[in-house]
Coordinates of C-alpha atoms and ligand atoms in Angstrom, one line a residue:
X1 CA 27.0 -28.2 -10.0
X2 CA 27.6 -25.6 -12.6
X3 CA 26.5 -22.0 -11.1
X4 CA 25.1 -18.9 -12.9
X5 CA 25.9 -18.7 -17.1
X6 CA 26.6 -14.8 -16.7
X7 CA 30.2 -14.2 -15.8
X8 CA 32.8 -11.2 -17.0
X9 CA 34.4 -13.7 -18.7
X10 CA 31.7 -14.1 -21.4
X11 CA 32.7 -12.1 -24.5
X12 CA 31.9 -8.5 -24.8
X13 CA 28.9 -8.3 -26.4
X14 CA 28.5 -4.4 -26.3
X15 CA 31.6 -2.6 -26.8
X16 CA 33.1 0.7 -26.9
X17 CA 34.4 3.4 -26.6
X18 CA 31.6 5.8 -25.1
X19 CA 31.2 9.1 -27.1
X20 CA 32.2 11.8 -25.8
X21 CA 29.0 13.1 -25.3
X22 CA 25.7 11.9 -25.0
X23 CA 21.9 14.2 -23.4
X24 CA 21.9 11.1 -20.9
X25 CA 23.8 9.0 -19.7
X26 CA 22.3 5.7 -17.5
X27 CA 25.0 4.0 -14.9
X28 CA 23.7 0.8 -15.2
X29 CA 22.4 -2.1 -17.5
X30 CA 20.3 -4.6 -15.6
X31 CA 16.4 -4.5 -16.5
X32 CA 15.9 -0.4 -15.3
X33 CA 18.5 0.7 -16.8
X34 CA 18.0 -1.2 -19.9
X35 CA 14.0 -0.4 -20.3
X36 CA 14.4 3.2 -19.4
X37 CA 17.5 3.7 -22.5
X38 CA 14.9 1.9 -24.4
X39 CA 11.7 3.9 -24.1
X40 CA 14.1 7.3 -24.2
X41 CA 15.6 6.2 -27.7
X42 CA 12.4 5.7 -28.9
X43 CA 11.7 9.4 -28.4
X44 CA 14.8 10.1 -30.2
X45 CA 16.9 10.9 -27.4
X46 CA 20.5 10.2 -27.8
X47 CA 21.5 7.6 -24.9
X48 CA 24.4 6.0 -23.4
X49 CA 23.9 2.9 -21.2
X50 CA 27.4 2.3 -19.2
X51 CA 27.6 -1.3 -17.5
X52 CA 30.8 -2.1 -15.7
X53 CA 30.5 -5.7 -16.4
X54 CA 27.9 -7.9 -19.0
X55 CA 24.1 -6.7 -19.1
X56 CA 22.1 -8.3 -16.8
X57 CA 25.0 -10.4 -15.3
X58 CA 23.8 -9.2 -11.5
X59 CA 19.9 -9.2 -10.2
X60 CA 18.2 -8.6 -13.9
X61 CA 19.2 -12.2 -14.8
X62 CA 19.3 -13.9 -11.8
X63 CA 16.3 -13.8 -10.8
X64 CA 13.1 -16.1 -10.3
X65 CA 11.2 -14.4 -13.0
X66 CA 7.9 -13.7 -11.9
X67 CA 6.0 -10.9 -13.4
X68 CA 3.5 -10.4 -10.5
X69 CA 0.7 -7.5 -9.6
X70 CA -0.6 -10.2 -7.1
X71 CA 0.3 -9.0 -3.7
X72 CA 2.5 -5.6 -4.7
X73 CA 2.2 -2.6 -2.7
X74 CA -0.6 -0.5 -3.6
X75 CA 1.8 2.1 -5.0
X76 CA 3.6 0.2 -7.0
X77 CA 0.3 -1.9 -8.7
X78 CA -0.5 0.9 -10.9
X79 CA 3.0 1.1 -12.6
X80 CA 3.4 -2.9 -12.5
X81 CA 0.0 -2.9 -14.0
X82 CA 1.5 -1.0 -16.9
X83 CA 4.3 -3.2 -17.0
X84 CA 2.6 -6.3 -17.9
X85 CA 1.1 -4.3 -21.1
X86 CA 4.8 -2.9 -21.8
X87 CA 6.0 -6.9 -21.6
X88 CA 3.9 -7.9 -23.8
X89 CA 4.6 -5.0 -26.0
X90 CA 8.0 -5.5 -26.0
X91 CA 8.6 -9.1 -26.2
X92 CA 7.1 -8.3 -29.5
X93 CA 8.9 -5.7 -30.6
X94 CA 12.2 -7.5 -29.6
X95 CA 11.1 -10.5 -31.9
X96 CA 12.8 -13.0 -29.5
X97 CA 11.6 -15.6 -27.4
X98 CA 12.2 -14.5 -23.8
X99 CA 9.6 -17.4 -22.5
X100 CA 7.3 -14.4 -22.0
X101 CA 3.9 -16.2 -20.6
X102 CA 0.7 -15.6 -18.7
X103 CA 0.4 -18.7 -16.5
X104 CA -0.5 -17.0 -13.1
X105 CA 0.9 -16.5 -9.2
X106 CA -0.2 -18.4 -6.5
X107 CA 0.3 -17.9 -2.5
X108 CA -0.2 -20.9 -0.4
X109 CA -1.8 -20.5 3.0
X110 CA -1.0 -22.6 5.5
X111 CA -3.1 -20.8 8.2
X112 CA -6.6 -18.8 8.4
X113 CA -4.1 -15.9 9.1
X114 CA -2.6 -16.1 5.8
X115 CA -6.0 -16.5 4.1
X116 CA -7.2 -13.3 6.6
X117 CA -3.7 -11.6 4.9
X118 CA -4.9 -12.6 1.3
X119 CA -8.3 -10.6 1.9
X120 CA -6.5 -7.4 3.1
X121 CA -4.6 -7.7 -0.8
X122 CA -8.8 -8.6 -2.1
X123 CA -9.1 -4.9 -1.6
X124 CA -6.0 -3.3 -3.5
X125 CA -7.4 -5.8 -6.4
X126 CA -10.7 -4.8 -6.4
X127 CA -10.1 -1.2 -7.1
X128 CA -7.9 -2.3 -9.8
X129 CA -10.6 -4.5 -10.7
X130 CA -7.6 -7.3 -10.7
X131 CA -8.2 -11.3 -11.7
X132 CA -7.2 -12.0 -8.4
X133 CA -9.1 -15.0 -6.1
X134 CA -9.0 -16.6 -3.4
X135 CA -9.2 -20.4 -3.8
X136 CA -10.2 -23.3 -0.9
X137 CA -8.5 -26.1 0.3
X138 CA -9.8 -28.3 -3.1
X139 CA -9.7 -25.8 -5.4
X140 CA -6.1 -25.1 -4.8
X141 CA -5.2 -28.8 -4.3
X142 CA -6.9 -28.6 -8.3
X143 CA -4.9 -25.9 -9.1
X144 CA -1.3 -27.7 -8.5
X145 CA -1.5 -30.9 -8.4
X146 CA 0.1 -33.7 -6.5
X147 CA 0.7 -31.7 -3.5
X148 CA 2.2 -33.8 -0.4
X149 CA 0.0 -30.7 2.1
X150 CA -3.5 -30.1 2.2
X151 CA -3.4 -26.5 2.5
X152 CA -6.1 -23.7 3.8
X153 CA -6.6 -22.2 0.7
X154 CA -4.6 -20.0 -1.5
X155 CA -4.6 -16.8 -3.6
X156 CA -4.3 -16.4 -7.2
X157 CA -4.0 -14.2 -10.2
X158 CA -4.0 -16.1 -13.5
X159 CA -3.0 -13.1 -15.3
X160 CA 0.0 -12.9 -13.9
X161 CA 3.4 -13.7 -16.0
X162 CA 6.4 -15.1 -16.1
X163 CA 9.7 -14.8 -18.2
X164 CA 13.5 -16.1 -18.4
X165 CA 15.5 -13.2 -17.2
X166 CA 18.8 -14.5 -18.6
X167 CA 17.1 -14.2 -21.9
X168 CA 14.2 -11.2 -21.9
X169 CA 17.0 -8.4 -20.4
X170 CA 19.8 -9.1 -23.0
X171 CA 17.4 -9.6 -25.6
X172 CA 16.0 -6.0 -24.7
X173 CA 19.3 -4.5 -24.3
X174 CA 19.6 -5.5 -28.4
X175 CA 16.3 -4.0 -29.1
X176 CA 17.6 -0.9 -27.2
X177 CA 20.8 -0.5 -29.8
X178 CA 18.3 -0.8 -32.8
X179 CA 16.6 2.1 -31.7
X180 CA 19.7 4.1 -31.1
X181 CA 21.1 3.4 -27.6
X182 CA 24.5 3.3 -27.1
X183 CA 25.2 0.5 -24.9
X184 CA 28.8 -0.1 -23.6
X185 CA 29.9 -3.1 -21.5
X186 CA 33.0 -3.4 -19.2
X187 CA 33.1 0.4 -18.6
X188 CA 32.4 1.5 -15.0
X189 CA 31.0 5.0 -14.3
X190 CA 33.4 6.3 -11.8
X191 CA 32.0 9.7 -10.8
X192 CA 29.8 12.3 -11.7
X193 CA 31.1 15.8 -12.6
X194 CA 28.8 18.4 -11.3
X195 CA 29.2 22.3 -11.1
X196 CA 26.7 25.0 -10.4
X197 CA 24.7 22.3 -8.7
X198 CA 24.0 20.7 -11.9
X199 CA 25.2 17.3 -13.4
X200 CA 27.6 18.3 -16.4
X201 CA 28.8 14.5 -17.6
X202 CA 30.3 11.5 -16.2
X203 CA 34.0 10.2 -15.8
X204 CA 34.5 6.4 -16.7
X205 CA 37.0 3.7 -17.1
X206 CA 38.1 5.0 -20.3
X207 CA 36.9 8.6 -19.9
X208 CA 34.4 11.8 -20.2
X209 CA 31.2 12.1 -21.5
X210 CA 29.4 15.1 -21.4
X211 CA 25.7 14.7 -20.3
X212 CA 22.7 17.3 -19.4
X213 CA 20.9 14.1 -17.2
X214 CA 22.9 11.0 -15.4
X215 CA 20.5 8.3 -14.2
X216 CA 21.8 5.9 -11.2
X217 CA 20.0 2.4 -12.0
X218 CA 22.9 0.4 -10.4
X219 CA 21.3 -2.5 -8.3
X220 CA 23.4 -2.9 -5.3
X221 CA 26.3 -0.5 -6.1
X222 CA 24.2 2.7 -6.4
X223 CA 24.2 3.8 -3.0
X224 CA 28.2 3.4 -3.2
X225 CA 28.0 5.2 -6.5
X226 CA 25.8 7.7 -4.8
X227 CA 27.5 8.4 -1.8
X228 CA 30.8 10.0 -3.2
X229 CA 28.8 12.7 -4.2
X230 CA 27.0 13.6 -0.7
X231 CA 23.7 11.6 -1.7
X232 CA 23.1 9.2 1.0
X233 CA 20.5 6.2 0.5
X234 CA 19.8 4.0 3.0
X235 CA 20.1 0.9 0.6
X236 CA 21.5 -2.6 1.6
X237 CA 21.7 -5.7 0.6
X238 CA 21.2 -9.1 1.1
X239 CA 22.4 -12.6 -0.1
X240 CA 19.9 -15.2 -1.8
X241 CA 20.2 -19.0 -3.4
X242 CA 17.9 -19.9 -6.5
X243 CA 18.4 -23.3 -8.3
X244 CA 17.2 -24.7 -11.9
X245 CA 16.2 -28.3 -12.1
X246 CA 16.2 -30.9 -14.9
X247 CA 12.8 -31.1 -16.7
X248 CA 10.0 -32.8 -15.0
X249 CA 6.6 -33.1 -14.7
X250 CA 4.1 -30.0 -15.1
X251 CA 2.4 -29.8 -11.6
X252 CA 1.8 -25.8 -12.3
X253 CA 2.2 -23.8 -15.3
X254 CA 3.1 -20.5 -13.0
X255 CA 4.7 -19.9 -9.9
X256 CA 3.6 -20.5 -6.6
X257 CA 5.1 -20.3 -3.0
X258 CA 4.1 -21.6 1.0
X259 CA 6.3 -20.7 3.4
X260 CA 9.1 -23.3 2.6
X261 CA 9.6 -23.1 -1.1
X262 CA 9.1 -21.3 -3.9
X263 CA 8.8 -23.1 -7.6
X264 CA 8.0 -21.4 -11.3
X265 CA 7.7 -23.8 -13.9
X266 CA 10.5 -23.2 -16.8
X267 CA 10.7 -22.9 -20.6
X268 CA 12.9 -25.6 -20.4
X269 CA 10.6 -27.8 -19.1
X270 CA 12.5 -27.5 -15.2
X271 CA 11.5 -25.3 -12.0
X272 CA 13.6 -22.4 -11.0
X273 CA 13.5 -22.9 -7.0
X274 CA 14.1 -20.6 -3.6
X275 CA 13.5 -22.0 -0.2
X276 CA 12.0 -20.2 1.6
X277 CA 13.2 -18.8 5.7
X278 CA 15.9 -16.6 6.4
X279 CA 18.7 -14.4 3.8
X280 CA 22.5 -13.5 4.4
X281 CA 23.1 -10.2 5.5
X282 CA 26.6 -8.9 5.1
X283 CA 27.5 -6.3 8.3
X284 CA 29.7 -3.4 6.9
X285 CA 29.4 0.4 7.7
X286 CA 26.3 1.0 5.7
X287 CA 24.6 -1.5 7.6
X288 CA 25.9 0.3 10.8
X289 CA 24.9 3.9 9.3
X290 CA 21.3 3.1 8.1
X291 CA 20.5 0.2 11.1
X292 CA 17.3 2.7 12.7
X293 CA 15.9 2.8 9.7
X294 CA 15.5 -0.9 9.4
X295 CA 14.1 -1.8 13.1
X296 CA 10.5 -1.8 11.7
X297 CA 11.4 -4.3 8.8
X298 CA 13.3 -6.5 11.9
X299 CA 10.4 -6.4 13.8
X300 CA 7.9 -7.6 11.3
X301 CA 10.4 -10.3 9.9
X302 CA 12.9 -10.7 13.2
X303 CA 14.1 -14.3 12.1
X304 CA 14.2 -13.3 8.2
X305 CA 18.0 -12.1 8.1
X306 CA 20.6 -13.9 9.4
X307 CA 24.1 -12.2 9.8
X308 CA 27.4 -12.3 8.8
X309 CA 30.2 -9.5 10.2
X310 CA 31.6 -8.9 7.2
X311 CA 31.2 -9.2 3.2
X312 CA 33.6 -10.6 0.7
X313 CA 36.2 -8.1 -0.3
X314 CA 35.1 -6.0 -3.1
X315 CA 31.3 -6.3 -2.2
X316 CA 29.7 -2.8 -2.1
X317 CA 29.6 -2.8 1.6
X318 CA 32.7 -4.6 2.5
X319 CA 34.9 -2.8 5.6
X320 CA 37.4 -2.3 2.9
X321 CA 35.8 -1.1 0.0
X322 CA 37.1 2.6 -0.4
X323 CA 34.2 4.9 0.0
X324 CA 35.9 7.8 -2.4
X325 CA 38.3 7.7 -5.0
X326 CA 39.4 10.5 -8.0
X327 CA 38.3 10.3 -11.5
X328 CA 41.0 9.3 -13.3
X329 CA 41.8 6.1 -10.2
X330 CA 40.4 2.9 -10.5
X331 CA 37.1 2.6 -8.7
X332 CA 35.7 -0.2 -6.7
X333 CA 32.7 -0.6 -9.6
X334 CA 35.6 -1.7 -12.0
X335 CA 37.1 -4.1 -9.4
X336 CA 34.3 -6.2 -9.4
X337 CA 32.6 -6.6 -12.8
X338 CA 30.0 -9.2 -11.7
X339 CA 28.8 -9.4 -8.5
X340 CA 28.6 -13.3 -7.8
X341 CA 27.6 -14.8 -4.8
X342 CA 28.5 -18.6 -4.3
X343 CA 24.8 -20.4 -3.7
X344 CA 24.6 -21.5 -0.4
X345 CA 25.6 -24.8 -0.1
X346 CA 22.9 -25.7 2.9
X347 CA 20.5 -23.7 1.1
X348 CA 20.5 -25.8 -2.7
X349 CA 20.4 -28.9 -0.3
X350 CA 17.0 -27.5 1.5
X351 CA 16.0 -26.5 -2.1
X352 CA 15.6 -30.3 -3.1
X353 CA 14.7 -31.3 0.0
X354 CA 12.0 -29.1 0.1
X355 CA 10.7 -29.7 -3.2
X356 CA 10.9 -33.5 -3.2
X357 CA 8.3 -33.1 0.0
X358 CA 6.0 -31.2 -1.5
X359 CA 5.6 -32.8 -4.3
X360 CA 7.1 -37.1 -3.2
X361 CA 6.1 -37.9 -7.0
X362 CA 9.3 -36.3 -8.2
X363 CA 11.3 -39.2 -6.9
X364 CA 14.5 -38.3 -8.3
X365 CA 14.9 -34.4 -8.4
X366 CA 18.2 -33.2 -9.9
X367 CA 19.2 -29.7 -9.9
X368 CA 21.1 -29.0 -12.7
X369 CA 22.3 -25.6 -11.8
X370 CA 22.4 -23.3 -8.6
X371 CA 23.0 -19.8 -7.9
X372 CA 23.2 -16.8 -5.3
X373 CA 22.3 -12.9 -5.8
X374 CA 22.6 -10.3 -3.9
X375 CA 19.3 -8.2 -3.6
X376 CA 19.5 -5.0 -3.2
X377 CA 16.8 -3.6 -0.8
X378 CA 15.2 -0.6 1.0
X379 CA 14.0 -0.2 4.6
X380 CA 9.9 0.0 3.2
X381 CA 10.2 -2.6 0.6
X382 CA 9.4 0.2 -2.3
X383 CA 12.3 1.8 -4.5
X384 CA 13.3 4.7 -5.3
X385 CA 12.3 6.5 -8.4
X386 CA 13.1 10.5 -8.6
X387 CA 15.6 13.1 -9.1
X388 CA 17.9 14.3 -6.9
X389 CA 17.1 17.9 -5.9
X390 CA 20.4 18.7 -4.6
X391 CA 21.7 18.1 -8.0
X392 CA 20.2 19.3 -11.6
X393 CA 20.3 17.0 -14.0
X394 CA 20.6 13.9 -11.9
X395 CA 18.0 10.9 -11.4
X396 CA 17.7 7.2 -8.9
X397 CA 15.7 4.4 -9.4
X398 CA 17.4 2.0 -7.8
X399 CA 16.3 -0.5 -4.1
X400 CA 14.1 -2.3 -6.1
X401 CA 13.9 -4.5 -3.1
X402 CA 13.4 -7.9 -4.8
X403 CA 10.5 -7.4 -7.2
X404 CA 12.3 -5.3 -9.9
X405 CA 12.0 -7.8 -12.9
X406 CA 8.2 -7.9 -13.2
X407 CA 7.9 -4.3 -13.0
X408 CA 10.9 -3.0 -14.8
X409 CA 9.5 -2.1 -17.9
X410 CA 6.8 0.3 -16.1
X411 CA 9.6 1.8 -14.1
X412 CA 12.0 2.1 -17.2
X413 CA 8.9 4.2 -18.6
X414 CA 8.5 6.5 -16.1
X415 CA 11.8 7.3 -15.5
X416 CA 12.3 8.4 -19.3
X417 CA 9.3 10.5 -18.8
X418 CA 10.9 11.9 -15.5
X419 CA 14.4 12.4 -17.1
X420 CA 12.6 14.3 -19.7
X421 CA 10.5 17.1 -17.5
X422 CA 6.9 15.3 -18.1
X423 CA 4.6 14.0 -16.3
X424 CA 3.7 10.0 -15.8
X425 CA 1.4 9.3 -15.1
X426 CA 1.5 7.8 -11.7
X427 CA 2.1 9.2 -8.2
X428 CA 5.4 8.4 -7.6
X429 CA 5.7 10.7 -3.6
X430 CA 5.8 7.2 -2.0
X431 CA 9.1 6.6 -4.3
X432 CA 10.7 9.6 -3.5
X433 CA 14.3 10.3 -2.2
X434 CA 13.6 12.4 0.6
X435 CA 11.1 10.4 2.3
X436 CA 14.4 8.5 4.2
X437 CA 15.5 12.0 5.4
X438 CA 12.1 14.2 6.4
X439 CA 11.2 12.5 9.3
X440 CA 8.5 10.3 7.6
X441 CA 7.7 7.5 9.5
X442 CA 8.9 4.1 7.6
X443 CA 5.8 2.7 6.1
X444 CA 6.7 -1.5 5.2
X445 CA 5.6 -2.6 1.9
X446 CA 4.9 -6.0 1.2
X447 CA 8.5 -8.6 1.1
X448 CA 6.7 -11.0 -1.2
Ligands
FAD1 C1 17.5 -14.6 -6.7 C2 16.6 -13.4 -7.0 C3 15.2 -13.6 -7.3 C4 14.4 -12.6 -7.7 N1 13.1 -12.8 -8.1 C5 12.4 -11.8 -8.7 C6 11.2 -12.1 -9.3 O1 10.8 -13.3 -9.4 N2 10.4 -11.1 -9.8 C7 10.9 -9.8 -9.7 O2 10.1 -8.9 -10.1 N3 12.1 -9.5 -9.2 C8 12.9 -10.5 -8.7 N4 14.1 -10.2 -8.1 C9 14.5 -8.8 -8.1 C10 15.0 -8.3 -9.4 O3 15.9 -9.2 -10.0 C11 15.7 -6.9 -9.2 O4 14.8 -6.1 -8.4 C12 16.0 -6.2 -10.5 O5 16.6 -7.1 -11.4 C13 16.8 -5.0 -10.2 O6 17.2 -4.4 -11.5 P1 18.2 -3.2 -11.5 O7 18.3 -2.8 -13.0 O8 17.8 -2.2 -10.5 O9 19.6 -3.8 -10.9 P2 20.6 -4.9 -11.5 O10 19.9 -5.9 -12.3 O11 21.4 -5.4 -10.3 O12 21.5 -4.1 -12.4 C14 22.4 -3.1 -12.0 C15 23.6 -3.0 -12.9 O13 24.3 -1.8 -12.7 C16 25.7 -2.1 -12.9 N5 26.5 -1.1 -12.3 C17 26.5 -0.8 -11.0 N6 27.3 0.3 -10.7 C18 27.9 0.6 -11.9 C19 28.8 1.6 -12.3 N7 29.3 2.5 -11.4 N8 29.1 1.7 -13.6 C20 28.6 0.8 -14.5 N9 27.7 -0.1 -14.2 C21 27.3 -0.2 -12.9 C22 25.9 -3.5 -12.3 O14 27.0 -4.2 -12.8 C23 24.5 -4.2 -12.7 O15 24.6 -5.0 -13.9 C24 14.9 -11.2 -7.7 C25 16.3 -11.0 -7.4 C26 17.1 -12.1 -7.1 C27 18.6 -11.8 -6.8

């Protein structure tokens, strides 16, 4: 079965060298990364975007694609709720078609708990005055159709969204380098330079670039990135399997989820698919080093991660990944371009299985492609958006925790606004950096 279509052997789409100097410089080019060069070029500030492999070849295009307010954290909804404007914005201004579309997210409740979980969200919509409803067993048997289960109910938000990944972040990344940004692929950041407490530019792959503000949007490598220069973040991650099917019948234009499987209807006329239960969790020392500060996320989820004592070499938290290294030595960021994760084979064959039982009238389901990612996650479920205080100059959003697609734009706005000394908009102290080190009590966000 052919895997993902994003590999460091695609051609070089976005090519060097960096200048020698740019006022910021972003480590990074999946969707934050990307959005946040975007929205700071368009203010005429001269950008560099370094990515050590393709854009979007790690989470940004891998994923399922939902654009979803419906059950975010209350923190996040204002910013995602921005987002969804900024999508729709931008897939205009990008003048591609990134499959941008408002078809709607829908939970599937299995038990009058799940329904009693939906109301608690009822709430967070209502201030936001949110589409959001809750449906009964006939109305959501109405709402996908053919379903094998007669379920409780379900909860939904038709103004929800959904977009191909593989196509809206590369096709943003282009928009970026109209409006100025220099984008350059197959260069790793290696290290920061800082002096005087300040960030003065950045060493990569094939040199300096002098830089008043360094942003660390780096998916699953930024705590490694981070960590050479005394900045710890207590981010980890965790393997996933997705799979693409042929075309078939629309059941649902949207995407939808029970506790088994989760479907979103394609452009192509397929469903990207998850199954639902328990993710791969590679042991290596940051696992060990940050473990406390995931026991409340164990507890609420004890059977959601399974183990594994050790990641594939190269991985960022693999026993034998170096944890420092000098300037001018290769790093581990240009050792693995791509991070790829084989699907799991079990996990593509409970994918179909799954599917074909929800919904027997697809008699013959054939999944043309399958894929893993590695998600990079916080202990609370929320990211982290903010600047460094240790060090002038220097900014994180990073841990998006498995819902940075949908909201990337929103983030990618506030961060240029951060970078640049404004305000934005938001309250962003449930995002910020230090929460993990002053004795704040961990406070879970929603997984899903
Ligand atoms: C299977 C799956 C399903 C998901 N489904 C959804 C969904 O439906 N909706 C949703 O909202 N979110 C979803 N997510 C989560 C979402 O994809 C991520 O939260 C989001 O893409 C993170 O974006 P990012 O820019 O922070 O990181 P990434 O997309 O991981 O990008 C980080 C980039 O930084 C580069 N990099 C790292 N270190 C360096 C360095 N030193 N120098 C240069 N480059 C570097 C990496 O190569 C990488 O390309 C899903 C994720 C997965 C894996």
């Amino acid at each position: 079965m052919p895997t993902f279509p994003f590999s460091e052997t695609d051609p070089i789409r976005h090519p060097g060298p960096p200048p020698k100097a740019s006022e910021v410089v972003i480590v990074g080019g999946g969707i934050i990364g990307v959005t946040t060069a975007l929205f700071l070029a368009q203010r005429n500030i001269p950008v560099t975007l370094l990515e050590k492999g393709r854009i979007a070849a790690e989470q940004s295009s891998r994923n399922w694609g939902w654009i979803r307010k419906q059950g975010r954290d209350a923190d996040e909804l204002p910013i995602v709720i921005e987002a969804i404007r900024l999508w729709r914005q931008l897939a205009e201004e990008c003048g591609e078609d990134i499959g941008l579309t408002q078809t709607g997210v829908t939970y599937l409740a299995k038990t009058d708990k799940d329904m009693a979980g939906f109301e608690a969200f009822m709430k967070i919509a209502a201030i936001h005055a949110l589409d959001t409803r809750l449906l009964d067993a006939d109305e959501t048997a109405t709402l996908i159709k053919g379903m094998s289960r007669k379920f409780k109910g379900a909860m939904t938000t038709p103004s929800d969204m959904r977009a191909e990944p593989w196509l809206a972040v590369p096709a943003l990344a282009r928009l970026a380098v109209r409006k100025g940004v220099k984008i350059v692929e197959n260069c790793a950041a290696r290290t920061l330079e800082i002096s005087d407490g300040k960030v003065k530019g950045v060493w990569t792959e094939t040199g300096y670039i002098e830089a008043s503000s360094v942003l660390v949007a780096g998916g699953a490598w930024s705590s490694l990135f981070l960590r050479r220069h005394g900045v710890s973040i207590p981010q980890l991650s965790v393997r996933v399997t997705a799979a693409a099917t042929d075309p078939l019948a629309e059941i649902y234009a949207g995407a939808a989820t029970d506790e088994h499987i989760a479907f979103r209807r394609r452009q192509d006329g397929g469903y990207t698919l998850a199954a639902g239960g328990s993710h791969l969790h590679y042991l290596g020392p940051d696992a060990f080093r940050h473990a406390t500060k995931y026991l409340p996320a164990l507890r609420d989820n004890p059977l959601g991660t399974r183990y594994f004592p050790f990641a594939p070499s190269g991985y960022p938290d693999a026993w034998s990944t170096p944890r420092d290294w000098a300037p001018d030595s290769h790093s581990p960021f240009e050792r693995m371009r791509v991070l790829d994760p084989a699907p799991e084979p079990a996990r593509l064959r409970s994918i179909k299985r799954k599917f074909k039982h929800l919904f027997p009238q697809f008699e013959r389901v054939r999944l043309k492609a399958g894929w893993g990612g590695m998600i990079d996650a916080m202990p609370d479920v929320v990211p982290i958006v903010d600047h460094v205080a240790a060090v002038g100059g220097l900014f994180v959003a990073t841990g998006m925790s498995g819902h940075g697609f949908g909201i990337g734009p929103g983030i990618g706005r506030v961060v240029a606004d951060l970078i640049q000394g404004n305000q934005t908009g938001h309250d962003l102290s449930r995002f910020r950096l230090s929460r993990f080190h002053d004795g704040s009590p961990v406070r879970l966000g929603p997984a899903l």
